[in-house]
Short mmCIF file of C-alpha atoms and ligand atoms in Angstrom, two decimals:
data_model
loop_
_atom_site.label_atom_id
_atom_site.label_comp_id
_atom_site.label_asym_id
_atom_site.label_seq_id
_atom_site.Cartn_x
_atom_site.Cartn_y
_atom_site.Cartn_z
CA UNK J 1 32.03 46.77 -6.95
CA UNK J 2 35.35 47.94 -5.56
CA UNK J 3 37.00 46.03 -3.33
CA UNK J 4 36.27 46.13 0.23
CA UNK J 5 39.58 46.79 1.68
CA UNK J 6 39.94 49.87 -0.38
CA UNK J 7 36.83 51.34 0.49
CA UNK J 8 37.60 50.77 3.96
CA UNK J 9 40.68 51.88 4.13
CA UNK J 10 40.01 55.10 2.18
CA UNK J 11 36.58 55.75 4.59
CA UNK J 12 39.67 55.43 7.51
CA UNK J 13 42.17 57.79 5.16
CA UNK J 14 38.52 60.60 5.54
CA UNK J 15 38.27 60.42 8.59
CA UNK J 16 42.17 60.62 9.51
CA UNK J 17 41.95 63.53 7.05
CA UNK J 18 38.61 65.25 8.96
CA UNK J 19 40.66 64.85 11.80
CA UNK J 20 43.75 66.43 11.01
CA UNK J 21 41.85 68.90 8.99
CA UNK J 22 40.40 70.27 12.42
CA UNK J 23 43.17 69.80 14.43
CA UNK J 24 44.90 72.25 11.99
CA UNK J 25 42.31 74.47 12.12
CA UNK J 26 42.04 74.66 15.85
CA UNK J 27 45.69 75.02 16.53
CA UNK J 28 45.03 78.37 14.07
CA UNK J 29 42.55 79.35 16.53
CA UNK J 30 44.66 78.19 19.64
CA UNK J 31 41.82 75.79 20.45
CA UNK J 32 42.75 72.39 18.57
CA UNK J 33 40.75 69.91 20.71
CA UNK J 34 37.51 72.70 19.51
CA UNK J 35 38.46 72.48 16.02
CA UNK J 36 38.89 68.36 16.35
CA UNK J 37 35.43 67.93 17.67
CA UNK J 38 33.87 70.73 15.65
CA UNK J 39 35.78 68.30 12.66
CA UNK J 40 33.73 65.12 13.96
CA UNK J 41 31.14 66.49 14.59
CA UNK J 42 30.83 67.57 11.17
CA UNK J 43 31.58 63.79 10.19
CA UNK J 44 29.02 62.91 12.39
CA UNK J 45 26.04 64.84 10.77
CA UNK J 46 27.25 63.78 7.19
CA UNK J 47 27.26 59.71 8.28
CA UNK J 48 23.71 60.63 9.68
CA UNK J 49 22.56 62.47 6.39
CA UNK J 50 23.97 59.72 4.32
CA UNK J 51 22.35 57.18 6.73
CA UNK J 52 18.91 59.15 6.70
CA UNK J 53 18.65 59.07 3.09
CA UNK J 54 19.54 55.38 2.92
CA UNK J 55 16.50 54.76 5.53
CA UNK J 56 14.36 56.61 3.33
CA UNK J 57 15.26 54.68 -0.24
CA UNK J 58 14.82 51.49 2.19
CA UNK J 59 11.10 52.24 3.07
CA UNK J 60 10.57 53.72 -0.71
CA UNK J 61 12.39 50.64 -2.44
CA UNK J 62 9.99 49.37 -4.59
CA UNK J 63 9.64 53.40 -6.13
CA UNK J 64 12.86 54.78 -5.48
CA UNK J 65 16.37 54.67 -7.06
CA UNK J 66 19.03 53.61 -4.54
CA UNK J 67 21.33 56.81 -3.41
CA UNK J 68 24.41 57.71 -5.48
CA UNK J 69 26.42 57.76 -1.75
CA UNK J 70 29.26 55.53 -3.01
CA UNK J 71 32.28 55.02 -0.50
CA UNK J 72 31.11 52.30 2.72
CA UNK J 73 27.28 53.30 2.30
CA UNK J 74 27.60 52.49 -1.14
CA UNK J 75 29.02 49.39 -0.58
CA UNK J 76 26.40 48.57 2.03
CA UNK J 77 23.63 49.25 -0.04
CA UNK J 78 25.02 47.31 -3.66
CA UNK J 79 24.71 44.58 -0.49
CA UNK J 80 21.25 45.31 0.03
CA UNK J 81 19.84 45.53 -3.62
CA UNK J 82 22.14 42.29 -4.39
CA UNK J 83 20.11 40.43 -1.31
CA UNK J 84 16.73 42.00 -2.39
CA UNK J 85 17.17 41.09 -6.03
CA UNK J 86 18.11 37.32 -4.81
CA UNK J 87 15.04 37.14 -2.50
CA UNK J 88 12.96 38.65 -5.26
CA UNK J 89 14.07 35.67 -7.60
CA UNK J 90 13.71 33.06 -5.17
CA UNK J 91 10.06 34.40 -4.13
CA UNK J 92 9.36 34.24 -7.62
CA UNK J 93 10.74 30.78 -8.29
CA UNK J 94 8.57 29.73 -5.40
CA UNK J 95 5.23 31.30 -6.76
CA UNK J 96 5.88 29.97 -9.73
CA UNK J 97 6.02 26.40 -8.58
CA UNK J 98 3.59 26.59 -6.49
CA UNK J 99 1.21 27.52 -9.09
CA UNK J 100 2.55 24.77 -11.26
CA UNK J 101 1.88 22.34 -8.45
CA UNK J 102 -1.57 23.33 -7.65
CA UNK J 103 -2.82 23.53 -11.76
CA UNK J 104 -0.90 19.85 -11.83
CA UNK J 105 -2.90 18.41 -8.85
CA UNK J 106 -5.95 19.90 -10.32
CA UNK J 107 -5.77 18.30 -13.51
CA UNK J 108 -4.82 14.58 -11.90
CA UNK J 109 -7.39 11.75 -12.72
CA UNK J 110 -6.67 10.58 -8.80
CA UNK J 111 -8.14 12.71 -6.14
CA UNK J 112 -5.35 13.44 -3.04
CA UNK J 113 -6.11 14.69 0.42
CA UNK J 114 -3.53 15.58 2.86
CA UNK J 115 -4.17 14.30 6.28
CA UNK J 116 -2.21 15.51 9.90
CA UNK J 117 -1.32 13.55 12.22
CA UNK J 118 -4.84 13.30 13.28
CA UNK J 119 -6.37 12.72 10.21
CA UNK J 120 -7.56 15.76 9.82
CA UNK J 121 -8.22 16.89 6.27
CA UNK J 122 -5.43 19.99 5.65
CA UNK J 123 -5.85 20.21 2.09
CA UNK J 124 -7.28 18.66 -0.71
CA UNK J 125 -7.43 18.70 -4.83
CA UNK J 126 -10.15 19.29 -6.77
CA UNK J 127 -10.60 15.07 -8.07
CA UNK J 128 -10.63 14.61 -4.52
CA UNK J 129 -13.52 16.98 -3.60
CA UNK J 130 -15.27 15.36 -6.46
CA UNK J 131 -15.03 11.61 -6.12
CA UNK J 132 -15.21 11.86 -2.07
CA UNK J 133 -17.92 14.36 -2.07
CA UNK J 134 -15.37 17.09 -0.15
CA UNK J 135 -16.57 20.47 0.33
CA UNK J 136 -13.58 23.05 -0.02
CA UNK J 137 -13.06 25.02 3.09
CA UNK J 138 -16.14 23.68 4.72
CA UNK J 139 -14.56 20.05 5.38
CA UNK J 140 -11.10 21.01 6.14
CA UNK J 141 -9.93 20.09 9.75
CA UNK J 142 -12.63 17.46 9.66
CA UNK J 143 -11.33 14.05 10.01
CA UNK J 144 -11.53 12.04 7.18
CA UNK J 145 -13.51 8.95 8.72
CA UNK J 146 -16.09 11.21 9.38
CA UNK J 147 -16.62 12.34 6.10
CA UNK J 148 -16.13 8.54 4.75
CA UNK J 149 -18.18 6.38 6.82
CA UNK J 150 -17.90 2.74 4.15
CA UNK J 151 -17.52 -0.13 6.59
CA UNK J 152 -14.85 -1.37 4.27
CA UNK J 153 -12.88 1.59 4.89
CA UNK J 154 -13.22 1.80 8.80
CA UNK J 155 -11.81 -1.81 8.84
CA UNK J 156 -8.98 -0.53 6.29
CA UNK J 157 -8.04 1.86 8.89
CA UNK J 158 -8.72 -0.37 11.63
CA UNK J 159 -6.31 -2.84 10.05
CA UNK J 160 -3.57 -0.31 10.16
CA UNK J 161 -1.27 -1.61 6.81
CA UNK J 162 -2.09 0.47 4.27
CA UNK J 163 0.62 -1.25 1.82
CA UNK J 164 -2.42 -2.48 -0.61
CA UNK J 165 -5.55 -0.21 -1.20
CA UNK J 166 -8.88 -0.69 -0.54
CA UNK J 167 -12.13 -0.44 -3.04
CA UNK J 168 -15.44 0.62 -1.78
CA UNK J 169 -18.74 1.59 -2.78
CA UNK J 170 -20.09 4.68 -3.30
CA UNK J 171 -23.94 5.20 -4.26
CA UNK J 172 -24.18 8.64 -4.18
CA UNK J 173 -24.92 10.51 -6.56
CA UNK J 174 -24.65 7.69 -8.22
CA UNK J 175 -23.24 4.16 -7.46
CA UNK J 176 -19.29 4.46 -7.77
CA UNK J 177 -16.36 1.86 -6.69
CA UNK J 178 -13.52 3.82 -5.25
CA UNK J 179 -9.85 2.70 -4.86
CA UNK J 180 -8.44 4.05 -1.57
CA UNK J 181 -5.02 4.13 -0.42
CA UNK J 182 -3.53 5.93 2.65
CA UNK J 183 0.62 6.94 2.39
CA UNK J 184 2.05 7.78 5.48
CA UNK J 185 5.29 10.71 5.23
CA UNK J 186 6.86 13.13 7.37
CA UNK J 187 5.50 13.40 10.88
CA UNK J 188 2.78 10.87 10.97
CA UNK J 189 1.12 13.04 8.68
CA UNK J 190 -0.48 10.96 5.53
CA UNK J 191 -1.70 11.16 2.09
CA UNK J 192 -5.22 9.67 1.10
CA UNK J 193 -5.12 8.36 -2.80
CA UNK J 194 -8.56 8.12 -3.99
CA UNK J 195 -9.40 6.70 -7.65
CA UNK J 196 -11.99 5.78 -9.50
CA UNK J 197 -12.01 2.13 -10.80
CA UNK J 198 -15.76 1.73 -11.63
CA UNK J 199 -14.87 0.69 -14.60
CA UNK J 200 -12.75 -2.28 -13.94
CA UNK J 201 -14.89 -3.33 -10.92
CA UNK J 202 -17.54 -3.86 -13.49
CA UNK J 203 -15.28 -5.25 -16.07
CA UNK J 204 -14.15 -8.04 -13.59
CA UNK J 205 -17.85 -8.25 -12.72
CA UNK J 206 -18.39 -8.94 -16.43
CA UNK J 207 -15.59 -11.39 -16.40
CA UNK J 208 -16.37 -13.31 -12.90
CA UNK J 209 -19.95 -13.91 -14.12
CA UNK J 210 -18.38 -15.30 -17.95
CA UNK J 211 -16.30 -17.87 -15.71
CA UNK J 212 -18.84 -18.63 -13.75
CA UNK J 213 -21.96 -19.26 -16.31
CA UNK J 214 -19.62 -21.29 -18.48
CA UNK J 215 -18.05 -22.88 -15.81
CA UNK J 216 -22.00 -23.89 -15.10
CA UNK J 217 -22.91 -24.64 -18.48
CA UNK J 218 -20.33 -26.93 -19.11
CA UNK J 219 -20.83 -28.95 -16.11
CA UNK J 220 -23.54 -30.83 -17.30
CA UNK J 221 -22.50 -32.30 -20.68
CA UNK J 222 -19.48 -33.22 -18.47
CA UNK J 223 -21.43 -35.05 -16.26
CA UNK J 224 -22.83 -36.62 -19.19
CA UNK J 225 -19.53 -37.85 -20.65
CA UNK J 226 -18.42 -39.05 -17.55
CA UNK J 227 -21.52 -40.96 -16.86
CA UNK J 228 -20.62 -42.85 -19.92
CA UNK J 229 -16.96 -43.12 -19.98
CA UNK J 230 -17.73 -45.14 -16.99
CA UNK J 231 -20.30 -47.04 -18.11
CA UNK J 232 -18.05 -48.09 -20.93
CA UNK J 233 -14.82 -48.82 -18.43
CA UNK J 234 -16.89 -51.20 -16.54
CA UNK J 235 -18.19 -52.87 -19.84
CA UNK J 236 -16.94 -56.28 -19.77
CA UNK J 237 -17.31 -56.16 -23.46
CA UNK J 238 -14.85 -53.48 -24.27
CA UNK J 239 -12.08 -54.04 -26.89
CA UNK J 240 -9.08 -54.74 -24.72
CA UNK J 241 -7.61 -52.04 -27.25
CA UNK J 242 -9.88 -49.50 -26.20
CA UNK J 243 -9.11 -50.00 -22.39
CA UNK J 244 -6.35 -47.87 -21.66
CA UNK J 245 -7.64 -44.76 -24.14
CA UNK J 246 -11.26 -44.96 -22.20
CA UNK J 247 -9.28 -44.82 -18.41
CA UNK J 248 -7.24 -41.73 -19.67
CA UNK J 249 -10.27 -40.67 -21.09
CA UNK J 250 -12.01 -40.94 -17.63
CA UNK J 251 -8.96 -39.24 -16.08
CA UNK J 252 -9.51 -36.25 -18.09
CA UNK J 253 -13.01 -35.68 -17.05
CA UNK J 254 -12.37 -35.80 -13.85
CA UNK J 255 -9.49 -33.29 -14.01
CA UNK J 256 -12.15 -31.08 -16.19
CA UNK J 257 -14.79 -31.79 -13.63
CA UNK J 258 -12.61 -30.74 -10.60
CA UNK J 259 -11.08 -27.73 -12.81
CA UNK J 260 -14.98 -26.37 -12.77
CA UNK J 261 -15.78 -27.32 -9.57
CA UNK J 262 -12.80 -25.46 -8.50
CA UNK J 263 -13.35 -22.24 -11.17
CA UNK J 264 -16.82 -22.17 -9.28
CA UNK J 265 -15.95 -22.12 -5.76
CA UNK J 266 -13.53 -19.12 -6.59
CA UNK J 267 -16.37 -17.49 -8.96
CA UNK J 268 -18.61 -18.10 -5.38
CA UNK J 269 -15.62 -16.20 -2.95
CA UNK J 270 -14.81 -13.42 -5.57
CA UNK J 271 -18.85 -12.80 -5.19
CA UNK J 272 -18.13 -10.57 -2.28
CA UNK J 273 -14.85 -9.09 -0.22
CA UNK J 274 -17.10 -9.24 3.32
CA UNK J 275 -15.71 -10.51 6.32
CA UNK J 276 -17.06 -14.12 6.95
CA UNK J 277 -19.34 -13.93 9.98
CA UNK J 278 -17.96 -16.91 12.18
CA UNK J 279 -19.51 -19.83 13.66
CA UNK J 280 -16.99 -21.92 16.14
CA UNK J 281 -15.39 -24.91 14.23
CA UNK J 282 -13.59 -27.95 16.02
CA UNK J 283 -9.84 -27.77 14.01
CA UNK J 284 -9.05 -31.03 15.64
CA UNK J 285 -11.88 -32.62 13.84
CA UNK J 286 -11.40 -31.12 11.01
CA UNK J 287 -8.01 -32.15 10.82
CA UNK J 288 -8.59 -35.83 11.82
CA UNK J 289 -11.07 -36.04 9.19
CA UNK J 290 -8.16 -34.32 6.43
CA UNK J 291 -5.58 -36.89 7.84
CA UNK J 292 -8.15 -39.79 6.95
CA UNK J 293 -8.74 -38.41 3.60
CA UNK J 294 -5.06 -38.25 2.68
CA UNK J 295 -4.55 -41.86 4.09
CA UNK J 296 -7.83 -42.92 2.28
CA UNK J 297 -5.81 -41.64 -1.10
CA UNK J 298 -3.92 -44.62 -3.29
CA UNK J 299 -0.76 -43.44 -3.15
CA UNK J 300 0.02 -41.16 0.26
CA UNK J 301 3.04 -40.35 2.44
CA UNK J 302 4.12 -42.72 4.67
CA UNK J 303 3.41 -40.62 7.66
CA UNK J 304 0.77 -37.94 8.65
CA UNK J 305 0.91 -36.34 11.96
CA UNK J 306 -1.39 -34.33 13.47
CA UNK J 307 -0.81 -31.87 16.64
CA UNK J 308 -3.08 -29.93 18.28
CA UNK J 309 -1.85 -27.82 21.00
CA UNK J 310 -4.93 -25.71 21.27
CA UNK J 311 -8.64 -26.92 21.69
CA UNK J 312 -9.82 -23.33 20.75
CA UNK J 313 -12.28 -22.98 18.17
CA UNK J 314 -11.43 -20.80 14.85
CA UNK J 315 -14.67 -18.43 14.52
CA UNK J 316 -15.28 -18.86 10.40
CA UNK J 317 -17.25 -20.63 7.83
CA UNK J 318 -17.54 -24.21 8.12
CA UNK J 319 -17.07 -25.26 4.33
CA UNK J 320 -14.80 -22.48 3.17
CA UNK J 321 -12.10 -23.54 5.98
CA UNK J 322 -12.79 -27.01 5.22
CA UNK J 323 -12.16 -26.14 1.59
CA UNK J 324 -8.71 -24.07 2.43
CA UNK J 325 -7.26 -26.40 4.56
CA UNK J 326 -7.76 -29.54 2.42
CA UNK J 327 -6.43 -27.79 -0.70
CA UNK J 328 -3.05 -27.33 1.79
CA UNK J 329 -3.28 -30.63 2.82
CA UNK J 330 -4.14 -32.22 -0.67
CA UNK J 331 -1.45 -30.22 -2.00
CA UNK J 332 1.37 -31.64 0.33
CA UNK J 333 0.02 -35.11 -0.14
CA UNK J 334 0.80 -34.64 -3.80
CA UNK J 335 4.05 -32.98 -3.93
CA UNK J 336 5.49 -35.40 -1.00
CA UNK J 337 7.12 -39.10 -2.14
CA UNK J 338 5.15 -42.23 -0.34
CA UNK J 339 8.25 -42.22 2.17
CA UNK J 340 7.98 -38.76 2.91
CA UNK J 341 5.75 -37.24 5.87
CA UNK J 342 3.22 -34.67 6.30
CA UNK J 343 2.66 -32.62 9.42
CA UNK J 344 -0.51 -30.31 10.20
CA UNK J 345 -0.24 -28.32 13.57
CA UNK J 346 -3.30 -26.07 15.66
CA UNK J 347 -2.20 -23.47 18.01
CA UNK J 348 -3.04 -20.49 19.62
CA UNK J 349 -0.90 -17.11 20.86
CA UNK J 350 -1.46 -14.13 21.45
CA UNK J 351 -1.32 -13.04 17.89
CA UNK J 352 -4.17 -15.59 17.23
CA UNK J 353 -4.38 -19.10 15.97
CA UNK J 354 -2.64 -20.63 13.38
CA UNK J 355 -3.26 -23.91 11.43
CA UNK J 356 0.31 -24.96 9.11
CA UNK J 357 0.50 -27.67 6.84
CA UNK J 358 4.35 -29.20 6.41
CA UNK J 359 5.74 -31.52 4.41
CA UNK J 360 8.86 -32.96 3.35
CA UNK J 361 8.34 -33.21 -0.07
CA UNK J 362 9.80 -31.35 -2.99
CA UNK J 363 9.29 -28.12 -1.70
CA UNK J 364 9.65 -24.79 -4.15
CA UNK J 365 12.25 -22.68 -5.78
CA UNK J 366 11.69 -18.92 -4.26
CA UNK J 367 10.94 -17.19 -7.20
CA UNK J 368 7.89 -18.91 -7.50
CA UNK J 369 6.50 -18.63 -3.94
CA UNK J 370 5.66 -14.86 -4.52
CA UNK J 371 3.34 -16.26 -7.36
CA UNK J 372 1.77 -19.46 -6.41
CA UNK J 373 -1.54 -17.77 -5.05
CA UNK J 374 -2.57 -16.96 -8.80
CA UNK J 375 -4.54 -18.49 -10.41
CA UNK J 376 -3.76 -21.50 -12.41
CA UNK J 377 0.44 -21.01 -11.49
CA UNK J 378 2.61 -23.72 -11.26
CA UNK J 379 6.07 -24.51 -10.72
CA UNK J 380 5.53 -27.50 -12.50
CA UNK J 381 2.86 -27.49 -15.08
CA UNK J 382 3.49 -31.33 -15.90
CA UNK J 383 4.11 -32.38 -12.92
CA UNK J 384 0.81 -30.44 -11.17
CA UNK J 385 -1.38 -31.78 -13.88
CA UNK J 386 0.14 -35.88 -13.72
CA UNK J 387 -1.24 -35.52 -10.18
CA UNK J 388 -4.61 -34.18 -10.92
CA UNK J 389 -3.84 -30.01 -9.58
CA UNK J 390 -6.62 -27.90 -11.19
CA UNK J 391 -4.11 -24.66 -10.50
CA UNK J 392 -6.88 -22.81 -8.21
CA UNK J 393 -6.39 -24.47 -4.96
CA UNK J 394 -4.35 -21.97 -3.54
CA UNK J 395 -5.98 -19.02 -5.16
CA UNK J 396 -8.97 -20.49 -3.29
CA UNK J 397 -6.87 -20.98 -0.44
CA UNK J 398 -6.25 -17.02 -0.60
CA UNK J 399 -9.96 -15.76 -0.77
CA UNK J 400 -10.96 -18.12 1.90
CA UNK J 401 -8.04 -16.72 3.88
CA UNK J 402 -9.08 -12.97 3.08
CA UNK J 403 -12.87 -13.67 3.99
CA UNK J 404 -11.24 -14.59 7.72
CA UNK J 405 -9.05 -11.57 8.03
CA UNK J 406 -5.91 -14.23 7.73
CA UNK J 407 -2.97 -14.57 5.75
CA UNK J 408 -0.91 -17.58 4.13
CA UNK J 409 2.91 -17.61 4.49
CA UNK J 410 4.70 -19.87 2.32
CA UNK J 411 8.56 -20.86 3.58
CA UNK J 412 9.69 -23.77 1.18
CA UNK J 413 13.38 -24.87 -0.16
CA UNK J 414 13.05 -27.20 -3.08
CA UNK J 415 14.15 -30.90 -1.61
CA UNK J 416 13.50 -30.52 1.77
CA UNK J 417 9.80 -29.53 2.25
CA UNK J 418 7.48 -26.83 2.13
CA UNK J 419 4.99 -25.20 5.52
CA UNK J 420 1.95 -23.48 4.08
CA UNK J 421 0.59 -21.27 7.51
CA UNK J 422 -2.37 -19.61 7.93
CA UNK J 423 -2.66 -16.86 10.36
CA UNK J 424 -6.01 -15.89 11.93
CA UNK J 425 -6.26 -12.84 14.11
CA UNK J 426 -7.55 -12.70 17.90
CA UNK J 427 -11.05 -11.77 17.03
CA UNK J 428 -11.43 -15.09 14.88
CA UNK J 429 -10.04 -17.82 17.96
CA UNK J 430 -13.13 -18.36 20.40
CA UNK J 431 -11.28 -19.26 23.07
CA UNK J 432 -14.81 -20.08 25.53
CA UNK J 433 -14.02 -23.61 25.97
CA UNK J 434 -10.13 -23.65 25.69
CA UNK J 435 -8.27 -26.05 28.09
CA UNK J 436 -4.71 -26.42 26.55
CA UNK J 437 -4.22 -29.72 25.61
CA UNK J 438 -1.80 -31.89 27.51
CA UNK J 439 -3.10 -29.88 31.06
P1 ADP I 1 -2.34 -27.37 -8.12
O1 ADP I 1 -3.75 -27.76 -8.27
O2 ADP I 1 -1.56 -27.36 -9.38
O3 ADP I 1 -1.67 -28.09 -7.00
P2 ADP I 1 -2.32 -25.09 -6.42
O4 ADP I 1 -2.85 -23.70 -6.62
O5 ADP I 1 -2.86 -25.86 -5.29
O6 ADP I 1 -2.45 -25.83 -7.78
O7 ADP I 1 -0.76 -24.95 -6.22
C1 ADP I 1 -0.02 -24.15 -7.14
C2 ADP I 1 1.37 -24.72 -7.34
O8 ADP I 1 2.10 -24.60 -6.12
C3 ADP I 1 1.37 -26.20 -7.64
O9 ADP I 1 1.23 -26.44 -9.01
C4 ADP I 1 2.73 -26.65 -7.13
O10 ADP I 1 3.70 -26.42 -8.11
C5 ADP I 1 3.00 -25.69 -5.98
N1 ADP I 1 2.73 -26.29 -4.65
C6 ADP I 1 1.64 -26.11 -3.89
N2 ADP I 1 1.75 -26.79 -2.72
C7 ADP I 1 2.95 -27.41 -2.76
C8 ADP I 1 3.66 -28.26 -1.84
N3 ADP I 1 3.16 -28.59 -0.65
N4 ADP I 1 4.89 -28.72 -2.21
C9 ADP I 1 5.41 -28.35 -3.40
N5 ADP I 1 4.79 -27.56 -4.31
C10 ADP I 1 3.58 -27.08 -4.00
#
């Protein structure tokens, strides 16, 4: 393309040229303004012709070659079919992914619905339709707890943090365990994740029950043993020799025996992810009854404090708190010297009651605190097992806690102390017969 200076300026040299062209010819005629406007008028009706034909090849593009006008209408159209061609591209670039994306979302294992705001369903793929049951076109703009009534998942969205999914059962058509995870982006708009996990539902199924039937079966002949490893310690008879092996021998089958007991309670909790219905429970005397039980232990720390600023009940299951909260307690009775203290604390807000368990004992490095609700992790797998630790107590801790809608947070700094606190929501503090203490 020429430049556009010197198209410009020649278009100006024309019409100069039209101009003096009929001023010449007028003065001939002794009318020279007549011959100047008969000039541009001229110039006129060719810039309309030229225009005209350009308006035509516009609304007969897609048949028609451009005009062979060159000079400023040339320019302006090499503009036009430059712009067209770069739309024409881009339109095409855009089809093309768009068909990519919609043959790649059809082919994913995981089913994906886009929600609005409202949670309204705006689109889904074609996994989606068929582990959720979604009917395409008939189900869009429906909101998506309509179409997915599982308890489990009205509480999910209830809850409001979506940062872990949530599995729930399907039995139609047939019986299905679906992983569901909502991602909120853009304008409170969100994205539902569905997948199937089935398969590793029943797998842990498989697993859970392996735990617990050995777990069972080998309780007995361990109650056996022990039964006459004591019978032997207490046998005024024994080889003085034989003393100390029998007692370690004895110590061993108790840590097996609380190992199973332990591996069954969790086998028991893992049974179901239900809410706990909840029955009121007096924390106080639960907690004087933990405090005796830690002083009733041979060795213990000096001090054990108890404070209670709340007489509100906690609305859960009587054994299954009882459980969590002596595995905190038991736990900072063994990791706590004899001249160190221990400090467990009630209270009520208004984000709901809390029950902590500190100590000032030899607290935990933070790259293990993420970790210590697995099962059978320790920070100190010598240490954990001198004092008798099975590993589980805070994985049973956990389940207890997730039964009750809590959570556990763990602050620690090795040398100073650890505070294990469980958080309970509103719904589980019965606050009927509260009178804050001290009023
Ligand atoms: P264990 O039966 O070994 O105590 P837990 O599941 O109860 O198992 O605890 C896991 C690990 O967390 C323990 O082995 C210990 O290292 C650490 N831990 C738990 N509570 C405390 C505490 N109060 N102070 C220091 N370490 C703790």
């Amino acid at each position: 393309m020429q430049p556009a200076a010197r198209i410009w300026g020649f278009a100006a040299v024309r019409l100069l040229a039209t101009v003096a062209l009929g001023l010449i010819g007028g003065a001939l005629a002794h009318y020279p303004w007549a011959g100047v406007a008969c000039a541009l008028a001229a110039y006129l009706t060719w810039q309309l012709v030229l225009l005209g034909r350009v308006d035509w090849w516009l609304h007969h593009r897609s048949v028609a070659e451009p005009p062979e006008t060159g000079g400023v209408w040339g320019r302006v159209i090499s503009q036009i079919v430059r712009l067209h061609r770069r739309k024409r591209f881009h339109k095409q670039r855009f089809v093309q992914l768009m068909r990519q994306l919609r043959l790649s979302t059809a082919a994913l294992p995981n089913g994906v619905v886009i929600l609005d705001a409202q949670r309204e369903i705006v689109w889904f793929n074609r996994m989606a339709g068929r582990l959720l049951g979604l009917r395409p076109a008939v189900d869009l703009g429906l909101r998506v707890e309509n179409l997915l009534r599982e308890p489990q998942f009205a509480r999910y969205l209830q809850k409001g943090d979506y940062s872990n999914p949530v599995v729930i059962r399907r039995s139609s058509p047939q019986q299905t365990f679906l992983s569901l995870q909502l991602v909120p982006y853009g304008d409170g708009e969100q994205l539902l994740l569905a997948t199937d996990v089935s398969r590793q539902v029943r797998l842990e199924a498989v697993r859970r029950d392996f735990v617990a039937n050995a777990s069972h079966e080998l309780r007995s002949p361990l109650t056996v043993i022990s039964g006459y490893l004591e019978t032997l310690s207490q046998d005024p008879a024994l080889d003085a020799e034989l003393v100390g092996p029998i007692g370690e021998m004895r110590r061993q089958a108790e840590r097996m025996t609380s190992i199973i007991h332990d591996l069954l309670e969790l086998s028991r909790l893992e049974e179901t992810d239900e809410w706990v219905r909840g029955e009121p429970l007096d924390v106080a005397a639960l907690m004087a009854v933990l405090r005796k039980d830690v002083l009733a232990r041979p060795v213990h720390p000096r001090e054990v404090r108890v404070q209670v600023d709340s007489d509100a009940a906690l609305l859960g299951k009587e054994s299954e708190i009882h459980s969590a909260f002596a595995n905190l307690v038991d736990n900072a009775a063994k990791y706590t010297p004899p001249e160190g203290s221990v400090q467990m604390r009630w209270w009520v807000d208004a984000d709901g009651g809390h029950f902590s368990v500190s100590d000032t004992g030899i607290g935990i490095p933070p790259e293990h605190i993420p970790r210590l609700t697995e099962r059978f992790y320790r920070v100190d797998p010598g240490r954990s097992r001198s004092t008798g630790g099975s590993g589980l107590g805070l994985a049973i801790v956990k389940h207890v806690l997730q039964r009750h809608e809590a959570d556990l947070e763990i602050q620690s700094a090795p040398g100073k102390g650890s505070a294990f606190t469980c958080h309970f929501p509103p719904q589980r503090v019965s606050r009927e017969s509260e009178t804050l203490v001290g009023e």
